[in-house]
Amino acid sequence: MPFRMSDMVGCEFPLFAFSHCRDVVAAVSRAGGFGVLGAVSFTPEQLETELKWIDDNIDGMPYGVDVLIPEVQAVDHSVTADEVVAAIPQQYRDFTRQILREAGLDEGGAAPLGGAQQPNTSLGQELLEVSFNHPVQLIANALGTAPPQMIEAGKKHGIPVAALVGAKEHAMKQIDAGVDIIVAQGGEGGGHCGEVSTIVLIPEVLQAIEDAGADIPVLAAGGIMNGRQMAGMMAMGAAGAWCGSVWLATTEAETHEIFREKMVQATSRDTIRSKHRTGKYSRQLRSGWHAMWEEAGLPALPMPLMMLLSEPALRTIDKAAVSGNPKAQELCSYFVGQGVGLVREVTSAGQVVQDFKQDFVAGYENLAGALE
Amino acid sequence: MPFRMSDMVGCEFPLFAFSHCRDVVAAVSRAGGFGVLGAVSFTPEQLETELKWIDDNIDGMPYGVDVLIPEVQAVDHSVTADEVVAAIPQQYRDFTRQILREAGLDEGGAAPLGGAQQPNTSLGQELLEVSFNHPVQLIANALGTAPPQMIEAGKKHGIPVAALVGAKEHAMKQIDAGVDIIVAQGGEGGGHCGEVSTIVLIPEVLQAIEDAGADIPVLAAGGIMNGRQMAGMMAMGAAGAWCGSVWLATTEAETHEIFREKMVQATSRDTIRSKHRTGKYSRQLRSGWHAMWEEAGLPALPMPLMMLLSEPALRTIDKAAVSGNPKAQELCSYFVGQGVGLVREVTSAGQVVQDFKQDFVAGYENLAGALE
């Protein structure tokens, strides 16, 4: 299979797995796909440990790293972590504690201050340097335009730089910035997302690239959970598929079993594009968490304030959910796309890759059968 | 090309064109696609005239009719038209007049009562009877579950019945009702739509059909503007594509040239899923109309009240837009999907079909090239 992505990043099959879990990254690459470790929440030391583990467990197959934290980097340098935390209104702190209290959880767990550290504006650069000490084949920038130092570092090391976009206008900025690969993510995808759907965004971005006289491959993201969809996106001109949600329902994933079971039960209408987790619109599994904030009539705080409140509380909720607390099981949620409605069972990441390959061929045959 | 739809409805190429305009229906069918006339707003006499014209201009090619008016049929029989109209709050009448006045338009045109007729609960049945007096090859039901009399009439005449769905749950009802074809429309599509995107909805509906042990072809709708997308949907297992928006930017369409120019200028982010036209969520080109209602903080009235207000006013606005009134040009809008961002020029409906065929082959080649 002479896939363009095989030449660029060395994978057998252009199925990209974005995951915060090293086990998923290694399993996908070993099966012929391409794992990309989301490293945004790691310190340089932690990332070093993760990448060392991946190197030891990936059988020499290629992988990539997603390294940037643009929002934190964009914080005004003169603002201290304490000042950021002090900007969270008391009403919001109280309501977060109330959510936990109603689930019978210790209010202490709601202290929204544990995660607030002095912003490290050089963290992205440090993570990049750690990554280049490992045999990474791709660097990805998850949010915002890839900065010049990233593009330059990629060129210096001969490693392609990928960037995620949710709108044609963002793709045009990435083209100008000089990225090597564009990941075009439709609004049905999990996590931070725009509003334009995948099948509209892909041709729109391909057209923008053509109009700019550029030659940049586009990976399709948003809603893709199987190989027939992947074949469909490649018929439209994509060079491969970039998936996140599908790996969350695998045995290797960082998700807990209560959440995985919620994924199996969910339909495509059980997600919500909400600001009530990070402060920006991101698609998540709809849960009691969103219902309570909506009922309270409290609009989301901006990023990073909403995250500083929500993440510690949701970690407490996750732990309680796993321990069997039914109210916490109602509240627990995570970033996931509409494709969750296509999850029928929890399986291994390697099996998902095999299923994709088989379904990809079936997708091709669907089309070939019509043209025979 | 042994398309399943060729066997079922006699078309050469399974590209379905939903249009309120007989010229589009005839042009698409003559070019090898399959035109479907949206007959919801016609009287039986008007429909007879339209179908006679189509018969005289379609060169014997097959076509279909979309006949139902489920919302109007669902109106309580004991409620008179006057009572329906009286239910429109004065504040909403006044605001509609204000919108027109600010565009320099005669308030008289805002009288929201012209369109209100006594609901004719047998209209759908009458339209169906008119249709069967013509060589129609497909009957479609645009909204809600196909009623038993429609399924029976289809069987009696040997004509397949199609129904539109925007969610898996609705598809399951249509399967139970016995429809012959399901049109699965993603939330990126124009007009009344759900929230699930096309690439998630298609596999979800196909799975529901398989789970039910049924064998019903699915046409993909929502966001499809070219043959590569159509090929992609068919790789995913769809039996063809059902398109609406793409025909609005053709020279034959019922749209006026000001709106067509707005379509060419629009990006995929220039649509809105709003209740401020019909009373139910429908996707439209975002215009000053939506901005004014939102700024006024007036939530949409339920269907049909919102329609009784908006349609006469928007017709007045359309006329003024064509006459060169700049404010009316800002206000004018129509039902259109996110795919509007892919419209680059106004061309003929026949040319659109030819382009689809060519791009469909290109889409197949995109995939075949990867598997050689």
PDB file of C-alpha atoms in Angstrom, chain A residues 12-192:
ATOM      1  CA  GLU A  12       2.418   0.788   7.361  1.00  0.00           C
ATOM      2  CA  PHE A  13      -1.209   2.006   7.553  1.00  0.00           C
ATOM      3  CA  PRO A  14      -2.129   5.721   7.920  1.00  0.00           C
ATOM      4  CA  LEU A  15      -4.265   5.341  11.033  1.00  0.00           C
ATOM      5  CA  PHE A  16      -3.094   7.843  13.648  1.00  0.00           C
ATOM      6  CA  ALA A  17      -3.919   7.257  17.310  1.00  0.00           C
ATOM      7  CA  PHE A  18      -3.890  10.308  19.546  1.00  0.00           C
ATOM      8  CA  SER A  19      -3.671   9.112  23.132  1.00  0.00           C
ATOM      9  CA  HIS A  20      -2.443  10.271  26.533  1.00  0.00           C
ATOM     10  CA  CYS A  21      -1.614   6.633  27.268  1.00  0.00           C
ATOM     11  CA  ARG A  22       1.763   5.168  26.305  1.00  0.00           C
ATOM     12  CA  ASP A  23       0.301   1.652  26.133  1.00  0.00           C
ATOM     13  CA  VAL A  24      -2.118   2.718  23.396  1.00  0.00           C
ATOM     14  CA  VAL A  25       0.653   4.507  21.485  1.00  0.00           C
ATOM     15  CA  ALA A  26       2.885   1.435  21.513  1.00  0.00           C
ATOM     16  CA  ALA A  27       0.091  -1.027  20.728  1.00  0.00           C
ATOM     17  CA  VAL A  28      -1.171   0.978  17.747  1.00  0.00           C
ATOM     18  CA  SER A  29       2.269   1.427  16.222  1.00  0.00           C
ATOM     19  CA  ARG A  30       3.126  -2.239  16.771  1.00  0.00           C
ATOM     20  CA  ALA A  31      -0.057  -3.157  14.871  1.00  0.00           C
ATOM     21  CA  GLY A  32       0.917  -1.023  11.874  1.00  0.00           C
ATOM     22  CA  GLY A  33      -0.786   2.259  12.751  1.00  0.00           C
ATOM     23  CA  PHE A  34       0.919   5.330  14.173  1.00  0.00           C
ATOM     24  CA  GLY A  35       0.644   6.249  17.864  1.00  0.00           C
ATOM     25  CA  VAL A  36       0.906   9.891  18.947  1.00  0.00           C
ATOM     26  CA  LEU A  37       1.450  10.560  22.647  1.00  0.00           C
ATOM     27  CA  GLY A  38      -0.425  13.594  23.974  1.00  0.00           C
ATOM     28  CA  ALA A  39       2.287  15.030  26.225  1.00  0.00           C
ATOM     29  CA  VAL A  40       0.667  18.311  27.195  1.00  0.00           C
ATOM     30  CA  SER A  41       0.163  17.403  30.844  1.00  0.00           C
ATOM     31  CA  PHE A  42       3.651  15.937  31.406  1.00  0.00           C
ATOM     32  CA  THR A  43       6.710  17.563  32.919  1.00  0.00           C
ATOM     33  CA  PRO A  44       9.903  17.087  30.874  1.00  0.00           C
ATOM     34  CA  GLU A  45      10.996  14.404  33.367  1.00  0.00           C
ATOM     35  CA  GLN A  46       7.691  12.551  33.064  1.00  0.00           C
ATOM     36  CA  LEU A  47       7.824  12.742  29.277  1.00  0.00           C
ATOM     37  CA  GLU A  48      11.338  11.311  29.313  1.00  0.00           C
ATOM     38  CA  THR A  49      10.056   8.344  31.347  1.00  0.00           C
ATOM     39  CA  GLU A  50       7.093   7.802  29.014  1.00  0.00           C
ATOM     40  CA  LEU A  51       9.152   7.958  25.832  1.00  0.00           C
ATOM     41  CA  LYS A  52      11.799   5.627  27.288  1.00  0.00           C
ATOM     42  CA  TRP A  53       9.005   3.136  28.040  1.00  0.00           C
ATOM     43  CA  ILE A  54       7.612   3.519  24.522  1.00  0.00           C
ATOM     44  CA  ASP A  55      11.067   2.976  22.973  1.00  0.00           C
ATOM     45  CA  ASP A  56      11.387  -0.224  24.998  1.00  0.00           C
ATOM     46  CA  ASN A  57       7.955  -1.531  24.034  1.00  0.00           C
ATOM     47  CA  ILE A  58       7.241  -0.430  20.461  1.00  0.00           C
ATOM     48  CA  ASP A  59       9.424  -2.967  18.609  1.00  0.00           C
ATOM     49  CA  GLY A  60      11.147  -0.225  16.643  1.00  0.00           C
ATOM     50  CA  MET A  61       7.921   0.988  15.042  1.00  0.00           C
ATOM     51  CA  PRO A  62       7.420   4.732  14.465  1.00  0.00           C
ATOM     52  CA  TYR A  63       5.494   7.081  16.773  1.00  0.00           C
ATOM     53  CA  GLY A  64       4.956  10.771  17.412  1.00  0.00           C
ATOM     54  CA  VAL A  65       4.475  13.279  20.214  1.00  0.00           C
ATOM     55  CA  ASP A  66       1.995  16.099  20.717  1.00  0.00           C
ATOM     56  CA  VAL A  67       3.848  18.680  22.812  1.00  0.00           C
ATOM     57  CA  LEU A  68       2.341  22.144  23.012  1.00  0.00           C
ATOM     58  CA  ILE A  69       0.411  23.938  25.724  1.00  0.00           C
ATOM     59  CA  PRO A  70      -0.483  27.118  23.862  1.00  0.00           C
ATOM     60  CA  GLU A  71      -3.102  28.387  26.321  1.00  0.00           C
ATOM     61  CA  VAL A  72      -0.806  28.262  29.344  1.00  0.00           C
ATOM     62  CA  GLN A  73       1.986  29.769  27.302  1.00  0.00           C
ATOM     63  CA  ALA A  74      -0.322  32.575  26.300  1.00  0.00           C
ATOM     64  CA  VAL A  75      -0.797  33.588  29.934  1.00  0.00           C
ATOM     65  CA  ASP A  76       0.565  37.017  30.743  1.00  0.00           C
ATOM     66  CA  HIS A  77       4.052  36.486  32.233  1.00  0.00           C
ATOM     67  CA  SER A  78       3.434  39.115  34.889  1.00  0.00           C
ATOM     68  CA  VAL A  79       0.462  37.203  36.317  1.00  0.00           C
ATOM     69  CA  THR A  80       1.337  34.800  39.122  1.00  0.00           C
ATOM     70  CA  ALA A  81      -0.316  31.448  39.673  1.00  0.00           C
ATOM     71  CA  ASP A  82      -1.853  32.808  42.873  1.00  0.00           C
ATOM     72  CA  GLU A  83      -3.395  35.681  40.967  1.00  0.00           C
ATOM     73  CA  VAL A  84      -4.864  33.289  38.406  1.00  0.00           C
ATOM     74  CA  VAL A  85      -6.383  31.180  41.169  1.00  0.00           C
ATOM     75  CA  ALA A  86      -7.658  34.276  42.969  1.00  0.00           C
ATOM     76  CA  ALA A  87      -9.620  35.161  39.835  1.00  0.00           C
ATOM     77  CA  ILE A  88     -11.961  32.183  40.360  1.00  0.00           C
ATOM     78  CA  PRO A  89     -15.190  33.620  41.831  1.00  0.00           C
ATOM     79  CA  GLN A  90     -16.226  32.296  45.241  1.00  0.00           C
ATOM     80  CA  GLN A  91     -19.633  31.306  43.845  1.00  0.00           C
ATOM     81  CA  TYR A  92     -17.938  28.895  41.448  1.00  0.00           C
ATOM     82  CA  ARG A  93     -15.738  27.394  44.148  1.00  0.00           C
ATOM     83  CA  ASP A  94     -18.802  26.919  46.308  1.00  0.00           C
ATOM     84  CA  PHE A  95     -20.804  25.312  43.544  1.00  0.00           C
ATOM     85  CA  THR A  96     -17.999  22.897  42.689  1.00  0.00           C
ATOM     86  CA  ARG A  97     -17.871  21.878  46.362  1.00  0.00           C
ATOM     87  CA  GLN A  98     -21.651  21.479  46.338  1.00  0.00           C
ATOM     88  CA  ILE A  99     -21.511  19.092  43.379  1.00  0.00           C
ATOM     89  CA  LEU A 100     -19.028  16.928  45.260  1.00  0.00           C
ATOM     90  CA  ARG A 101     -20.927  17.174  48.542  1.00  0.00           C
ATOM     91  CA  GLU A 102     -24.152  16.018  46.888  1.00  0.00           C
ATOM     92  CA  ALA A 103     -22.232  12.959  45.669  1.00  0.00           C
ATOM     93  CA  GLY A 104     -21.161  12.298  49.229  1.00  0.00           C
ATOM     94  CA  LEU A 105     -17.582  13.238  48.479  1.00  0.00           C
ATOM     95  CA  ASP A 106     -15.135  15.002  50.747  1.00  0.00           C
ATOM     96  CA  GLU A 107     -15.234  18.733  50.112  1.00  0.00           C
ATOM     97  CA  GLY A 108     -11.501  18.823  50.595  1.00  0.00           C
ATOM     98  CA  GLY A 109     -11.193  17.120  47.255  1.00  0.00           C
ATOM     99  CA  ALA A 110     -12.786  20.112  45.669  1.00  0.00           C
ATOM    100  CA  ALA A 111      -9.966  22.469  46.553  1.00  0.00           C
ATOM    101  CA  PRO A 112      -9.376  23.803  43.085  1.00  0.00           C
ATOM    102  CA  LEU A 113      -5.893  25.009  43.800  1.00  0.00           C
ATOM    103  CA  GLY A 114      -3.832  21.866  43.707  1.00  0.00           C
ATOM    104  CA  GLY A 115      -3.274  21.970  39.973  1.00  0.00           C
ATOM    105  CA  ALA A 116      -2.278  25.612  39.784  1.00  0.00           C
ATOM    106  CA  GLN A 117       1.424  25.943  39.189  1.00  0.00           C
ATOM    107  CA  GLN A 118       3.408  28.932  38.057  1.00  0.00           C
ATOM    108  CA  PRO A 119       3.040  28.880  34.255  1.00  0.00           C
ATOM    109  CA  ASN A 120       6.225  27.542  32.708  1.00  0.00           C
ATOM    110  CA  THR A 121       6.419  29.412  29.457  1.00  0.00           C
ATOM    111  CA  SER A 122       9.337  27.345  28.213  1.00  0.00           C
ATOM    112  CA  LEU A 123       7.641  24.013  28.920  1.00  0.00           C
ATOM    113  CA  GLY A 124       6.613  23.441  25.291  1.00  0.00           C
ATOM    114  CA  GLN A 125      10.199  23.973  24.161  1.00  0.00           C
ATOM    115  CA  GLU A 126      11.519  21.651  26.889  1.00  0.00           C
ATOM    116  CA  LEU A 127       9.063  18.908  25.906  1.00  0.00           C
ATOM    117  CA  LEU A 128      10.139  19.360  22.299  1.00  0.00           C
ATOM    118  CA  GLU A 129      13.796  18.894  23.289  1.00  0.00           C
ATOM    119  CA  VAL A 130      12.996  15.748  25.272  1.00  0.00           C
ATOM    120  CA  SER A 131      11.091  14.385  22.282  1.00  0.00           C
ATOM    121  CA  PHE A 132      13.951  14.909  19.859  1.00  0.00           C
ATOM    122  CA  ASN A 133      16.183  12.770  22.089  1.00  0.00           C
ATOM    123  CA  HIS A 134      13.937   9.867  21.104  1.00  0.00           C
ATOM    124  CA  PRO A 135      13.266   8.367  17.673  1.00  0.00           C
ATOM    125  CA  VAL A 136      10.004  10.299  17.161  1.00  0.00           C
ATOM    126  CA  GLN A 137       8.752  10.516  13.579  1.00  0.00           C
ATOM    127  CA  LEU A 138       6.151  13.253  14.045  1.00  0.00           C
ATOM    128  CA  ILE A 139       5.633  16.329  16.203  1.00  0.00           C
ATOM    129  CA  ALA A 140       2.075  17.585  16.514  1.00  0.00           C
ATOM    130  CA  ASN A 141       0.707  20.870  17.751  1.00  0.00           C
ATOM    131  CA  ALA A 142      -2.786  20.331  19.086  1.00  0.00           C
ATOM    132  CA  LEU A 143      -4.178  23.846  19.392  1.00  0.00           C
ATOM    133  CA  GLY A 144      -3.345  27.091  17.652  1.00  0.00           C
ATOM    134  CA  THR A 145      -0.831  27.861  14.940  1.00  0.00           C
ATOM    135  CA  ALA A 146       2.491  26.000  15.099  1.00  0.00           C
ATOM    136  CA  PRO A 147       5.099  28.512  16.357  1.00  0.00           C
ATOM    137  CA  PRO A 148       8.229  29.208  14.231  1.00  0.00           C
ATOM    138  CA  GLN A 149      10.591  27.483  16.707  1.00  0.00           C
ATOM    139  CA  MET A 150       8.583  24.286  16.306  1.00  0.00           C
ATOM    140  CA  ILE A 151       8.676  24.431  12.510  1.00  0.00           C
ATOM    141  CA  GLU A 152      12.421  25.154  12.630  1.00  0.00           C
ATOM    142  CA  ALA A 153      13.114  22.342  15.087  1.00  0.00           C
ATOM    143  CA  GLY A 154      11.176  19.940  12.865  1.00  0.00           C
ATOM    144  CA  LYS A 155      13.184  20.955   9.807  1.00  0.00           C
ATOM    145  CA  LYS A 156      16.477  20.715  11.726  1.00  0.00           C
ATOM    146  CA  HIS A 157      15.694  17.163  12.830  1.00  0.00           C
ATOM    147  CA  GLY A 158      14.004  16.167   9.577  1.00  0.00           C
ATOM    148  CA  ILE A 159      10.767  15.401  11.423  1.00  0.00           C
ATOM    149  CA  PRO A 160       7.411  16.505   9.999  1.00  0.00           C
ATOM    150  CA  VAL A 161       5.275  18.895  12.059  1.00  0.00           C
ATOM    151  CA  ALA A 162       1.516  18.392  12.137  1.00  0.00           C
ATOM    152  CA  ALA A 163      -1.102  20.862  13.356  1.00  0.00           C
ATOM    153  CA  LEU A 164      -4.793  20.453  14.170  1.00  0.00           C
ATOM    154  CA  VAL A 165      -7.395  22.786  12.688  1.00  0.00           C
ATOM    155  CA  GLY A 166     -11.172  23.031  12.996  1.00  0.00           C
ATOM    156  CA  ALA A 167     -11.839  25.618  10.291  1.00  0.00           C
ATOM    157  CA  LYS A 168     -10.544  26.559   6.850  1.00  0.00           C
ATOM    158  CA  GLU A 169      -9.301  29.916   8.142  1.00  0.00           C
ATOM    159  CA  HIS A 170      -7.100  28.158  10.705  1.00  0.00           C
ATOM    160  CA  ALA A 171      -5.753  25.852   8.005  1.00  0.00           C
ATOM    161  CA  MET A 172      -4.714  28.893   5.959  1.00  0.00           C
ATOM    162  CA  LYS A 173      -2.656  30.164   8.918  1.00  0.00           C
ATOM    163  CA  GLN A 174      -1.001  26.765   9.316  1.00  0.00           C
ATOM    164  CA  ILE A 175      -0.153  26.676   5.608  1.00  0.00           C
ATOM    165  CA  ASP A 176       1.502  30.089   5.960  1.00  0.00           C
ATOM    166  CA  ALA A 177       3.340  28.910   9.086  1.00  0.00           C
ATOM    167  CA  GLY A 178       4.856  26.067   7.075  1.00  0.00           C
ATOM    168  CA  VAL A 179       3.460  22.929   8.729  1.00  0.00           C
ATOM    169  CA  ASP A 180       4.061  19.616   6.972  1.00  0.00           C
ATOM    170  CA  ILE A 181       0.760  17.890   7.776  1.00  0.00           C
ATOM    171  CA  ILE A 182      -2.680  19.309   8.618  1.00  0.00           C
ATOM    172  CA  VAL A 183      -5.075  17.385  10.829  1.00  0.00           C
ATOM    173  CA  ALA A 184      -8.556  18.679   9.949  1.00  0.00           C
ATOM    174  CA  GLN A 185     -10.906  17.892  12.820  1.00  0.00           C
ATOM    175  CA  GLY A 186     -14.656  18.204  12.388  1.00  0.00           C
ATOM    176  CA  GLY A 187     -16.962  19.463  15.116  1.00  0.00           C
ATOM    177  CA  GLU A 188     -18.277  15.952  15.797  1.00  0.00           C
ATOM    178  CA  GLY A 189     -14.879  15.065  17.285  1.00  0.00           C
ATOM    179  CA  GLY A 190     -14.035  14.842  20.963  1.00  0.00           C
ATOM    180  CA  GLY A 191     -12.106  17.494  22.873  1.00  0.00           C
ATOM    181  CA  HIS A 192     -11.670  21.057  21.664  1.00  0.00           C
TER     182      HIS A 192
END
